[in-house]
mmCIF file of C-alpha atoms in Angstrom:
data_model
loop_
_atom_site.group_PDB
_atom_site.id
_atom_site.type_symbol
_atom_site.label_atom_id
_atom_site.label_comp_id
_atom_site.label_asym_id
_atom_site.label_seq_id
_atom_site.Cartn_x
_atom_site.Cartn_y
_atom_site.Cartn_z
ATOM 1 C CA MET A 1 0.366 -0.153 0.101
ATOM 2 C CA THR A 2 -0.235 5.010 0.317
ATOM 3 C CA ALA A 3 1.577 7.712 1.067
ATOM 4 C CA ALA A 4 3.681 9.210 -1.286
ATOM 5 C CA ASP A 5 3.592 12.939 -1.529
ATOM 6 C CA LEU A 6 1.316 11.799 0.837
ATOM 7 C CA ALA A 7 0.879 11.605 -0.901
ATOM 8 C CA GLY A 8 0.690 10.044 -1.270
ATOM 9 C CA LEU A 9 0.722 8.574 0.020
ATOM 10 C CA GLY A 10 0.645 15.306 -2.120
ATOM 11 C CA THR A 11 3.430 16.311 -0.020
ATOM 12 C CA PRO A 12 2.676 19.415 1.684
ATOM 13 C CA LEU A 13 5.373 22.473 0.821
ATOM 14 C CA ARG A 14 8.694 21.206 2.071
ATOM 15 C CA PRO A 15 11.629 23.337 3.134
ATOM 16 C CA GLY A 16 12.953 23.405 -0.309
ATOM 17 C CA ASP A 17 9.954 24.261 -2.255
ATOM 18 C CA PRO A 18 8.768 27.567 -3.025
ATOM 19 C CA PRO A 19 5.597 29.395 -2.814
ATOM 20 C CA PRO A 20 3.064 29.482 -5.517
ATOM 21 C CA PRO A 21 3.570 31.704 -8.727
ATOM 22 C CA ALA A 22 1.727 34.861 -9.233
ATOM 23 C CA PRO A 23 -0.636 34.783 -11.620
ATOM 24 C CA GLY A 24 0.458 34.353 -15.552
ATOM 25 C CA ARG A 25 3.838 33.348 -14.647
ATOM 26 C CA PRO A 26 5.520 30.428 -14.607
ATOM 27 C CA TRP A 27 5.732 27.640 -12.143
ATOM 28 C CA PRO A 28 9.522 28.079 -11.283
ATOM 29 C CA LEU A 29 11.575 25.374 -9.819
ATOM 30 C CA PRO A 30 13.754 26.273 -6.624
ATOM 31 C CA ALA A 31 17.131 27.295 -7.428
ATOM 32 C CA ASP A 32 18.127 26.000 -4.137
ATOM 33 C CA ALA A 33 16.762 23.737 -1.607
ATOM 34 C CA GLU A 34 18.270 24.575 1.391
ATOM 35 C CA PRO A 35 15.997 25.055 4.358
ATOM 36 C CA ALA A 36 17.301 28.191 5.301
ATOM 37 C CA ALA A 37 15.873 29.730 1.950
ATOM 38 C CA ALA A 38 12.397 28.388 2.786
ATOM 39 C CA PRO A 39 9.042 30.550 3.248
ATOM 40 C CA ARG A 40 7.309 29.691 6.239
ATOM 41 C CA ARG A 41 4.568 27.145 5.802
ATOM 42 C CA PRO A 42 1.053 27.784 6.578
ATOM 43 C CA PRO A 43 0.411 26.232 9.744
ATOM 44 C CA ALA A 44 -2.126 24.096 8.913
ATOM 45 C CA VAL A 45 0.313 22.042 6.684
ATOM 46 C CA ASP A 46 2.309 21.032 10.244
ATOM 47 C CA SER A 47 -0.695 19.304 11.501
ATOM 48 C CA LEU A 48 -1.527 17.987 8.669
ATOM 49 C CA THR A 49 2.146 16.485 8.086
ATOM 50 C CA ALA A 50 2.094 14.952 11.481
ATOM 51 C CA VAL A 51 -1.448 13.230 10.315
ATOM 52 C CA ARG A 52 0.603 11.846 7.527
ATOM 53 C CA GLY A 53 3.281 10.318 9.697
ATOM 54 C CA LEU A 54 0.662 8.193 11.761
ATOM 55 C CA ALA A 55 -1.421 7.348 8.879
ATOM 56 C CA ALA A 56 2.090 5.989 7.166
ATOM 57 C CA VAL A 57 2.857 3.723 11.111
ATOM 58 C CA TRP A 58 -0.831 2.576 10.928
ATOM 59 C CA VAL A 59 0.056 1.133 7.059
ATOM 60 C CA VAL A 60 3.067 -0.102 8.807
ATOM 61 C CA LEU A 61 1.491 -1.968 11.560
ATOM 62 C CA PHE A 62 -1.160 -3.407 9.203
ATOM 63 C CA HIS A 63 1.627 -5.163 6.993
ATOM 64 C CA PHE A 64 3.361 -6.483 10.088
ATOM 65 C CA LYS A 65 -0.144 -7.442 11.775
ATOM 66 C CA ALA A 66 0.569 -11.361 12.166
ATOM 67 C CA ASP A 67 4.078 -10.551 13.372
ATOM 68 C CA LEU A 68 2.854 -8.393 15.949
ATOM 69 C CA HIS A 69 0.060 -11.038 16.820
ATOM 70 C CA ALA A 70 2.569 -14.096 17.008
ATOM 71 C CA LEU A 71 5.280 -11.895 19.233
ATOM 72 C CA LEU A 72 2.754 -9.566 21.427
ATOM 73 C CA PRO A 73 -1.182 -10.593 21.074
ATOM 74 C CA LEU A 74 -2.905 -7.386 21.785
ATOM 75 C CA ASP A 75 -6.480 -8.358 21.481
ATOM 76 C CA TRP A 76 -7.627 -4.603 22.104
ATOM 77 C CA ALA A 77 -5.841 -3.431 19.168
ATOM 78 C CA ALA A 78 -6.007 -6.123 17.201
ATOM 79 C CA PRO A 79 -8.933 -4.779 14.912
ATOM 80 C CA LEU A 80 -7.567 -1.391 14.653
ATOM 81 C CA ILE A 81 -4.269 -2.911 13.025
ATOM 82 C CA ALA A 82 -6.437 -5.260 10.890
ATOM 83 C CA ARG A 83 -7.737 -1.831 9.395
ATOM 84 C CA GLY A 84 -4.315 -0.128 8.450
ATOM 85 C CA HIS A 85 -5.250 -0.321 4.727
ATOM 86 C CA LEU A 86 -8.064 2.050 5.672
ATOM 87 C CA ALA A 87 -5.331 4.995 5.952
ATOM 88 C CA VAL A 88 -4.545 5.015 2.699
ATOM 89 C CA PRO A 89 -7.661 6.730 1.531
ATOM 90 C CA LEU A 90 -6.401 9.365 4.209
ATOM 91 C CA PHE A 91 -3.261 9.567 2.129
ATOM 92 C CA PHE A 92 -5.179 10.993 -0.960
ATOM 93 C CA VAL A 93 -7.673 12.957 0.713
ATOM 94 C CA LEU A 94 -4.476 15.087 2.204
ATOM 95 C CA SER A 95 -2.809 14.693 -1.027
ATOM 96 C CA GLY A 96 -6.094 16.706 -2.812
ATOM 97 C CA TYR A 97 -6.382 18.823 0.251
ATOM 98 C CA VAL A 98 -2.418 19.863 0.493
ATOM 99 C CA LEU A 99 -1.982 20.320 -3.377
ATOM 100 C CA ALA A 100 -5.098 22.363 -3.472
ATOM 101 C CA LEU A 101 -3.608 24.438 -0.921
ATOM 102 C CA ASN A 102 -0.731 25.304 -2.443
ATOM 103 C CA TYR A 103 -1.581 25.056 -6.254
ATOM 104 C CA ALA A 104 -5.296 25.707 -6.687
ATOM 105 C CA ALA A 105 -5.619 29.783 -6.770
ATOM 106 C CA ALA A 106 -2.697 30.109 -9.170
ATOM 107 C CA PHE A 107 -4.131 27.429 -11.713
ATOM 108 C CA GLY A 108 -7.572 28.867 -11.470
ATOM 109 C CA ARG A 109 -6.122 32.201 -12.532
ATOM 110 C CA GLY A 110 -3.947 30.818 -15.137
ATOM 111 C CA LEU A 111 -4.058 26.894 -16.147
ATOM 112 C CA THR A 112 -1.172 26.808 -19.107
ATOM 113 C CA ALA A 113 0.737 24.407 -20.571
ATOM 114 C CA SER A 114 4.109 25.395 -19.237
ATOM 115 C CA GLY A 115 2.683 25.524 -15.831
ATOM 116 C CA THR A 116 1.155 22.369 -16.066
ATOM 117 C CA LYS A 117 4.525 20.739 -17.227
ATOM 118 C CA GLU A 118 6.065 22.512 -14.363
ATOM 119 C CA PHE A 119 3.960 21.102 -11.840
ATOM 120 C CA LEU A 120 4.433 17.632 -13.296
ATOM 121 C CA LEU A 121 8.025 17.718 -13.188
ATOM 122 C CA ARG A 122 7.929 19.123 -9.312
ATOM 123 C CA ARG A 123 6.028 16.281 -8.648
ATOM 124 C CA LEU A 124 7.744 13.721 -10.557
ATOM 125 C CA ILE A 125 11.255 14.720 -8.976
ATOM 126 C CA ARG A 126 9.409 14.475 -5.487
ATOM 127 C CA ILE A 127 8.197 10.842 -5.884
ATOM 128 C CA TYR A 128 10.090 8.939 -8.579
ATOM 129 C CA PRO A 129 13.994 8.846 -6.870
ATOM 130 C CA LEU A 130 12.832 7.241 -3.948
ATOM 131 C CA HIS A 131 10.455 4.980 -5.841
ATOM 132 C CA LEU A 132 13.214 4.071 -8.378
ATOM 133 C CA ALA A 133 15.739 3.281 -5.434
ATOM 134 C CA THR A 134 13.330 0.923 -3.535
ATOM 135 C CA LEU A 135 11.995 -0.886 -6.895
ATOM 136 C CA LEU A 136 16.335 -1.653 -8.029
ATOM 137 C CA GLY A 137 16.871 -2.183 -3.893
ATOM 138 C CA THR A 138 14.065 -5.064 -4.495
ATOM 139 C CA ALA A 139 15.605 -6.247 -7.573
ATOM 140 C CA VAL A 140 18.889 -6.648 -6.081
ATOM 141 C CA MET A 141 17.529 -8.577 -3.293
ATOM 142 C CA ALA A 142 15.380 -10.981 -5.856
ATOM 143 C CA ALA A 143 18.805 -11.815 -7.358
ATOM 144 C CA VAL A 144 20.613 -12.382 -4.066
ATOM 145 C CA GLY A 145 17.622 -14.546 -3.046
ATOM 146 C CA THR A 146 17.841 -16.536 -6.146
ATOM 147 C CA ARG A 147 21.813 -16.987 -6.041
ATOM 148 C CA LEU A 148 21.451 -18.202 -2.527
ATOM 149 C CA GLY A 149 18.976 -20.867 -3.902
ATOM 150 C CA GLY A 150 15.851 -19.103 -3.516
ATOM 151 C CA THR A 151 12.917 -18.957 -6.315
ATOM 152 C CA PRO A 152 11.160 -15.972 -6.281
ATOM 153 C CA ASP A 153 7.814 -16.002 -7.165
ATOM 154 C CA PRO A 154 7.469 -15.027 -11.127
ATOM 155 C CA GLU A 155 3.926 -13.610 -10.520
ATOM 156 C CA LYS A 156 5.322 -10.929 -7.685
ATOM 157 C CA TYR A 157 8.834 -11.061 -9.944
ATOM 158 C CA GLY A 158 8.225 -10.463 -13.459
ATOM 159 C CA LEU A 159 9.950 -8.519 -16.284
ATOM 160 C CA VAL A 160 6.270 -7.286 -17.251
ATOM 161 C CA ASP A 161 5.650 -5.887 -14.031
ATOM 162 C CA PHE A 162 9.091 -4.566 -13.434
ATOM 163 C CA LEU A 163 8.766 -2.651 -16.592
ATOM 164 C CA LEU A 164 5.447 -1.558 -15.297
ATOM 165 C CA ASN A 165 6.608 -0.276 -12.042
ATOM 166 C CA LEU A 166 9.693 1.676 -13.755
ATOM 167 C CA ALA A 167 7.382 3.646 -15.939
ATOM 168 C CA LEU A 168 4.962 4.064 -12.787
ATOM 169 C CA VAL A 169 1.974 2.887 -14.088
ATOM 170 C CA HIS A 170 1.803 -0.501 -12.891
ATOM 171 C CA ALA A 171 -1.634 0.559 -10.651
ATOM 172 C CA TRP A 172 -2.981 1.650 -14.111
ATOM 173 C CA VAL A 173 -3.791 -2.014 -14.967
ATOM 174 C CA PRO A 174 -7.317 -3.508 -15.579
ATOM 175 C CA PHE A 175 -6.529 -5.667 -12.584
ATOM 176 C CA TYR A 176 -3.495 -5.080 -10.611
ATOM 177 C CA GLU A 177 -1.458 -7.431 -8.708
ATOM 178 C CA GLN A 178 0.690 -6.304 -6.000
ATOM 179 C CA ALA A 179 4.390 -7.187 -7.359
ATOM 180 C CA TRP A 180 8.091 -6.200 -6.497
ATOM 181 C CA ASN A 181 7.975 -3.390 -3.686
ATOM 182 C CA TYR A 182 4.142 -3.707 -3.255
ATOM 183 C CA PRO A 183 3.148 -0.617 -1.354
ATOM 184 C CA SER A 184 4.265 1.483 -4.419
ATOM 185 C CA TRP A 185 1.059 0.820 -6.053
ATOM 186 C CA SER A 186 -0.317 4.085 -4.313
ATOM 187 C CA ILE A 187 2.739 6.095 -5.597
ATOM 188 C CA SER A 188 1.778 4.795 -9.187
ATOM 189 C CA ALA A 189 -1.760 5.388 -8.289
ATOM 190 C CA GLU A 190 -0.491 9.151 -6.668
ATOM 191 C CA TRP A 191 0.886 10.067 -10.186
ATOM 192 C CA PHE A 192 -2.427 9.383 -11.871
ATOM 193 C CA ALA A 193 -3.924 11.773 -9.824
ATOM 194 C CA TYR A 194 -1.470 14.484 -10.057
ATOM 195 C CA LEU A 195 -2.076 14.213 -13.923
ATOM 196 C CA LEU A 196 -5.798 15.198 -13.182
ATOM 197 C CA PHE A 197 -4.629 17.708 -10.988
ATOM 198 C CA PRO A 198 -4.087 20.728 -12.759
ATOM 199 C CA PRO A 199 -7.559 20.806 -14.827
ATOM 200 C CA LEU A 200 -9.318 19.954 -11.722
ATOM 201 C CA ALA A 201 -7.846 22.265 -9.307
ATOM 202 C CA ALA A 202 -8.437 25.186 -12.144
ATOM 203 C CA GLY A 203 -12.098 24.314 -12.621
ATOM 204 C CA LEU A 204 -12.968 23.902 -8.811
ATOM 205 C CA TRP A 205 -11.319 27.192 -8.233
ATOM 206 C CA ARG A 206 -12.780 29.142 -11.143
ATOM 207 C CA VAL A 207 -16.711 28.153 -10.275
ATOM 208 C CA SER A 208 -16.163 28.412 -6.638
ATOM 209 C CA ALA A 209 -16.641 32.324 -6.552
ATOM 210 C CA GLY A 210 -19.857 33.493 -4.687
ATOM 211 C CA SER A 211 -22.203 31.550 -2.016
ATOM 212 C CA ARG A 212 -23.500 29.298 -5.548
ATOM 213 C CA GLY A 213 -20.130 28.720 -6.562
ATOM 214 C CA ARG A 214 -18.748 27.256 -3.109
ATOM 215 C CA ALA A 215 -22.054 25.156 -3.135
ATOM 216 C CA ALA A 216 -21.374 23.813 -6.325
ATOM 217 C CA VAL A 217 -18.049 22.744 -5.251
ATOM 218 C CA GLY A 218 -19.597 21.306 -1.884
ATOM 219 C CA LEU A 219 -21.595 19.438 -4.273
ATOM 220 C CA VAL A 220 -18.760 17.861 -6.040
ATOM 221 C CA ALA A 221 -16.934 17.248 -2.451
ATOM 222 C CA GLY A 222 -20.313 15.440 -1.773
ATOM 223 C CA LEU A 223 -20.711 13.292 -4.880
ATOM 224 C CA ALA A 224 -16.987 12.607 -4.757
ATOM 225 C CA LEU A 225 -16.959 11.179 -1.400
ATOM 226 C CA ALA A 226 -20.423 9.212 -2.362
ATOM 227 C CA ALA A 227 -18.408 7.837 -5.150
ATOM 228 C CA THR A 228 -15.622 6.872 -2.985
ATOM 229 C CA LEU A 229 -17.878 5.060 -0.657
ATOM 230 C CA ALA A 230 -19.276 2.919 -3.362
ATOM 231 C CA ILE A 231 -15.817 1.648 -4.801
ATOM 232 C CA ALA A 232 -14.841 0.743 -1.255
ATOM 233 C CA LEU A 233 -18.023 -1.117 -0.347
ATOM 234 C CA PHE A 234 -18.864 -2.651 -3.789
ATOM 235 C CA TRP A 235 -16.078 -2.382 -6.323
ATOM 236 C CA GLY A 236 -13.679 -4.725 -4.696
ATOM 237 C CA ALA A 237 -16.525 -7.294 -4.390
ATOM 238 C CA PHE A 238 -17.473 -7.298 -7.697
ATOM 239 C CA GLY A 239 -13.749 -7.742 -9.229
ATOM 240 C CA LEU A 240 -13.993 -4.793 -11.554
ATOM 241 C CA PRO A 241 -11.212 -3.645 -13.543
ATOM 242 C CA TYR A 242 -9.430 -0.592 -13.133
ATOM 243 C CA ALA A 243 -9.917 -0.452 -9.109
ATOM 244 C CA MET A 244 -6.545 1.399 -8.270
ATOM 245 C CA PRO A 245 -6.950 4.449 -10.307
ATOM 246 C CA ALA A 246 -10.701 4.909 -9.632
ATOM 247 C CA SER A 247 -10.206 4.209 -5.782
ATOM 248 C CA VAL A 248 -7.824 7.390 -5.714
ATOM 249 C CA VAL A 249 -9.535 9.771 -7.698
ATOM 250 C CA GLY A 250 -12.714 10.059 -5.227
ATOM 251 C CA PRO A 251 -10.577 10.852 -2.029
ATOM 252 C CA PHE A 252 -8.327 13.232 -3.982
ATOM 253 C CA THR A 253 -11.003 15.294 -5.085
ATOM 254 C CA VAL A 254 -12.897 15.439 -1.866
ATOM 255 C CA GLY A 255 -9.808 16.875 -0.522
ATOM 256 C CA ALA A 256 -9.166 19.343 -3.232
ATOM 257 C CA ALA A 257 -12.853 20.491 -3.018
ATOM 258 C CA ALA A 258 -12.691 21.043 0.725
ATOM 259 C CA TRP A 259 -9.854 23.100 0.551
ATOM 260 C CA VAL A 260 -11.261 25.258 -2.172
ATOM 261 C CA PHE A 261 -14.822 25.241 -0.248
ATOM 262 C CA GLN A 262 -12.730 26.309 2.698
ATOM 263 C CA ALA A 263 -10.753 29.059 1.105
ATOM 264 C CA ARG A 264 -13.950 30.856 -0.717
ATOM 265 C CA ALA A 265 -15.034 31.084 2.614
ATOM 266 C CA THR A 266 -16.184 35.316 3.478
ATOM 267 C CA ASN A 267 -16.078 34.181 7.176
ATOM 268 C CA PRO A 268 -13.585 31.576 7.864
ATOM 269 C CA TRP A 269 -14.635 28.970 10.229
ATOM 270 C CA ARG A 270 -12.254 28.083 13.142
ATOM 271 C CA PRO A 271 -13.448 24.773 14.523
ATOM 272 C CA PRO A 272 -13.165 24.049 18.089
ATOM 273 C CA GLY A 273 -10.536 21.610 19.340
ATOM 274 C CA TRP A 274 -13.176 19.155 20.727
ATOM 275 C CA THR A 275 -14.516 18.873 17.019
ATOM 276 C CA LEU A 276 -10.865 17.368 15.593
ATOM 277 C CA TRP A 277 -10.708 15.011 18.940
ATOM 278 C CA ALA A 278 -14.455 13.649 17.767
ATOM 279 C CA ALA A 279 -12.973 13.354 14.652
ATOM 280 C CA VAL A 280 -9.934 11.205 15.571
ATOM 281 C CA LEU A 281 -12.266 9.286 17.974
ATOM 282 C CA LEU A 282 -14.733 8.673 15.043
ATOM 283 C CA LEU A 283 -11.783 7.180 12.864
ATOM 284 C CA VAL A 284 -10.332 5.009 15.571
ATOM 285 C CA VAL A 285 -13.404 3.388 16.573
ATOM 286 C CA GLY A 286 -15.167 3.585 13.039
ATOM 287 C CA ALA A 287 -12.022 1.558 11.868
ATOM 288 C CA SER A 288 -12.046 -1.083 14.619
ATOM 289 C CA LEU A 289 -16.042 -1.622 14.001
ATOM 290 C CA PRO A 290 -16.781 -5.363 12.965
ATOM 291 C CA GLY A 291 -17.612 -5.774 9.395
ATOM 292 C CA TYR A 292 -15.449 -4.361 6.815
ATOM 293 C CA ARG A 293 -18.243 -1.989 4.929
ATOM 294 C CA ARG A 294 -19.339 -0.522 7.763
ATOM 295 C CA ALA A 295 -15.498 0.268 9.274
ATOM 296 C CA ALA A 296 -14.260 1.260 5.687
ATOM 297 C CA ALA A 297 -17.068 3.873 5.691
ATOM 298 C CA ALA A 298 -16.777 5.351 8.970
ATOM 299 C CA THR A 299 -13.304 5.354 8.410
ATOM 300 C CA LEU A 300 -13.443 7.273 5.067
ATOM 301 C CA ILE A 301 -16.043 10.068 6.716
ATOM 302 C CA ALA A 302 -13.505 10.448 9.775
ATOM 303 C CA SER A 303 -10.554 10.846 7.774
ATOM 304 C CA VAL A 304 -11.973 13.526 5.457
ATOM 305 C CA GLY A 305 -13.445 15.360 9.053
ATOM 306 C CA VAL A 306 -9.826 14.935 10.465
ATOM 307 C CA VAL A 307 -8.274 16.548 7.079
ATOM 308 C CA VAL A 308 -10.601 19.503 7.021
ATOM 309 C CA LEU A 309 -11.065 20.098 10.806
ATOM 310 C CA LEU A 310 -6.992 20.298 10.865
ATOM 311 C CA GLY A 311 -6.939 22.974 7.766
ATOM 312 C CA ALA A 312 -9.681 24.720 8.934
ATOM 313 C CA ALA A 313 -7.961 25.462 12.560
ATOM 314 C CA GLY A 314 -4.865 26.429 11.207
ATOM 315 C CA ASP A 315 -2.247 27.201 13.854
ATOM 316 C CA ARG A 316 -5.109 26.985 16.264
ATOM 317 C CA SER A 317 -5.007 23.102 15.942
ATOM 318 C CA PRO A 318 -4.249 21.070 19.066
ATOM 319 C CA ARG A 319 -0.613 21.337 19.912
ATOM 320 C CA ALA A 320 -0.313 17.296 19.760
ATOM 321 C CA PHE A 321 -0.689 17.519 16.112
ATOM 322 C CA ARG A 322 2.232 20.190 16.088
ATOM 323 C CA TRP A 323 4.604 18.609 18.282
ATOM 324 C CA GLY A 324 8.206 18.362 16.962
ATOM 325 C CA PRO A 325 8.637 14.032 17.050
ATOM 326 C CA LEU A 326 5.279 13.791 15.136
ATOM 327 C CA ALA A 327 6.236 16.566 13.036
ATOM 328 C CA ALA A 328 9.149 14.749 12.045
ATOM 329 C CA LEU A 329 7.878 11.691 11.731
ATOM 330 C CA GLY A 330 5.547 12.768 9.124
ATOM 331 C CA GLU A 331 8.585 14.106 7.279
ATOM 332 C CA ALA A 332 10.085 10.812 6.868
ATOM 333 C CA SER A 333 6.807 9.168 6.142
ATOM 334 C CA TYR A 334 6.847 8.669 2.467
ATOM 335 C CA ALA A 335 10.718 6.920 3.218
ATOM 336 C CA LEU A 336 9.059 4.663 5.609
ATOM 337 C CA TYR A 337 5.870 3.769 3.640
ATOM 338 C CA LEU A 338 8.096 2.918 0.683
ATOM 339 C CA THR A 339 11.056 1.402 2.488
ATOM 340 C CA HIS A 340 9.173 -0.864 4.881
ATOM 341 C CA ALA A 341 8.561 -3.670 2.510
ATOM 342 C CA MET A 342 12.162 -4.149 1.808
ATOM 343 C CA ALA A 343 12.789 -4.336 5.197
ATOM 344 C CA GLN A 344 9.904 -6.954 5.784
ATOM 345 C CA LYS A 345 11.770 -9.002 3.269
ATOM 346 C CA VAL A 346 15.198 -8.726 5.232
ATOM 347 C CA LEU A 347 13.381 -9.225 8.904
ATOM 348 C CA TYR A 348 11.333 -12.330 7.331
ATOM 349 C CA THR A 349 14.736 -14.043 6.234
ATOM 350 C CA LEU A 350 16.661 -13.432 8.820
ATOM 351 C CA LEU A 351 14.705 -12.793 11.876
ATOM 352 C CA PRO A 352 11.059 -14.498 11.517
ATOM 353 C CA ALA A 353 8.655 -13.795 14.369
ATOM 354 C CA GLY A 354 6.916 -17.598 14.116
ATOM 355 C CA ARG A 355 10.523 -18.694 15.347
ATOM 356 C CA PHE A 356 9.875 -16.899 18.644
ATOM 357 C CA ASP A 357 6.446 -17.027 19.505
ATOM 358 C CA GLU A 358 6.878 -19.139 22.134
ATOM 359 C CA SER A 359 9.733 -17.417 23.801
ATOM 360 C CA ALA A 360 9.743 -15.286 26.995
ATOM 361 C CA LEU A 361 8.175 -12.207 26.955
ATOM 362 C CA ALA A 362 11.642 -10.497 27.296
ATOM 363 C CA VAL A 363 12.945 -12.248 23.929
ATOM 364 C CA ARG A 364 9.810 -11.748 21.819
ATOM 365 C CA LEU A 365 10.122 -7.855 22.759
ATOM 366 C CA GLY A 366 13.638 -7.969 21.818
ATOM 367 C CA VAL A 367 12.425 -9.021 18.512
ATOM 368 C CA ILE A 368 9.706 -6.381 18.354
ATOM 369 C CA ALA A 369 12.549 -3.777 19.136
ATOM 370 C CA ALA A 370 14.917 -5.489 16.317
ATOM 371 C CA TYR A 371 11.896 -5.179 13.777
ATOM 372 C CA VAL A 372 11.696 -1.518 14.554
ATOM 373 C CA ALA A 373 15.433 -0.712 14.474
ATOM 374 C CA VAL A 374 15.454 -2.194 10.954
ATOM 375 C CA ILE A 375 12.153 -0.436 9.698
ATOM 376 C CA ALA A 376 13.438 2.761 11.299
ATOM 377 C CA ALA A 377 17.294 2.577 10.071
ATOM 378 C CA ALA A 378 15.619 1.956 6.272
ATOM 379 C CA ALA A 379 13.805 4.761 6.377
ATOM 380 C CA TRP A 380 16.321 6.941 7.867
ATOM 381 C CA LEU A 381 18.771 5.482 5.424
ATOM 382 C CA ALA A 382 16.395 6.600 2.432
ATOM 383 C CA GLN A 383 15.644 10.222 3.643
ATOM 384 C CA ALA A 384 18.975 10.985 4.187
ATOM 385 C CA THR A 385 20.394 10.069 1.043
ATOM 386 C CA ILE A 386 17.463 10.294 -1.630
ATOM 387 C CA GLU A 387 15.029 12.534 -0.037
ATOM 388 C CA ARG A 388 17.448 15.042 1.254
ATOM 389 C CA ARG A 389 20.448 14.643 -1.000
ATOM 390 C CA VAL A 390 19.409 13.198 -4.611
ATOM 391 C CA VAL A 391 15.777 15.141 -4.700
ATOM 392 C CA PRO A 392 17.202 18.602 -4.167
ATOM 393 C CA TRP A 393 20.083 18.136 -6.552
ATOM 394 C CA LEU A 394 17.676 16.908 -9.250
ATOM 395 C CA ARG A 395 15.672 20.047 -8.449
ATOM 396 C CA ARG A 396 18.598 22.239 -8.627
ATOM 397 C CA ARG A 397 19.184 20.317 -12.160
ATOM 398 C CA ALA A 398 15.971 21.176 -13.529
ATOM 399 C CA THR A 399 16.341 24.545 -12.568
ATOM 400 C CA VAL A 400 19.482 25.061 -14.546
ATOM 401 C CA ARG A 401 18.307 23.588 -17.815
ATOM 402 C CA ARG A 402 15.288 25.715 -17.329
ATOM 403 C CA PRO A 403 15.249 27.883 -20.713
ATOM 404 C CA GLY A 404 15.206 31.490 -19.754
#
């Protein structure tokens, strides 16, 4: 399973990102990606970044749920952990909301081919390097496993799937099966959403002026939410084609429309703090409900509530969501999301949880600590090298090569 730019999985303005351009001006890539040169981010972005980090951890727990159950059975937490895949729609609501916050007004004032190209280039530079690194890393691991006598599953490590992953379109096929670095399906779906974003943002902004315009945008958000619920409840059961990209467009549109609706308000509403905590409680309780359909519906609605309320609160959001460690977790969430499956392969080979399920509690806790250390180390390495060095370097190169 996503986050990308959370995106993914859209990523909020990072310290190296420039502010949106003035009307009619091209979309400049930063000449310098140093944090010290960055403009101050909107207060809402910090809180939303923390949510992104928590959502990424939820997905990781979901992918390790069998190991957690073997090493430390926690019946009270098991239902919530087992629904960690429901964090993915939250990523896409976040993505649409934050991209709209950063770019919708500018696209609404002038949708141009050069502006669209610049936007897509920026997003590709943001998400592709780490995707490529983890794909190649997974390929190396598969090759090493083969040399050591293993037999990789041809349905999960085939050439066609590799090429589709390389092109970042592997989630666009009619009936997608997870292969190679399996969480990256949502990055592929996120890229699909990025391609749709410029005309979507321009349309939402242009029709949103006045009370009738805001009502129209609210209607779009409601219809997108209803479509997302329908897909979540019925699409998978019927096995219809193109489920992956279709499942992204709805929550992405909900997020973008929600921000435009808020931004166009004459008297912006600042929600009281208890409303946000109520939405968080609904999300946790809803995800733990028996029955997938009820849990999916409750979680999706609560996810929209959390994002919208945090965005509306701005700098008045609860301090817990602006806590430094949570913000750091959010900044590392993309690296955590894309590397944890690779860490999983290593851990399953060297330290399978099933070997320790009857060991003493201290031993089992030690194994859990080792799992956490390996997962965290992989994420840290990816963030320190790819995200903090390669991505800024590519941005600078793109700026230098830009004509004019």
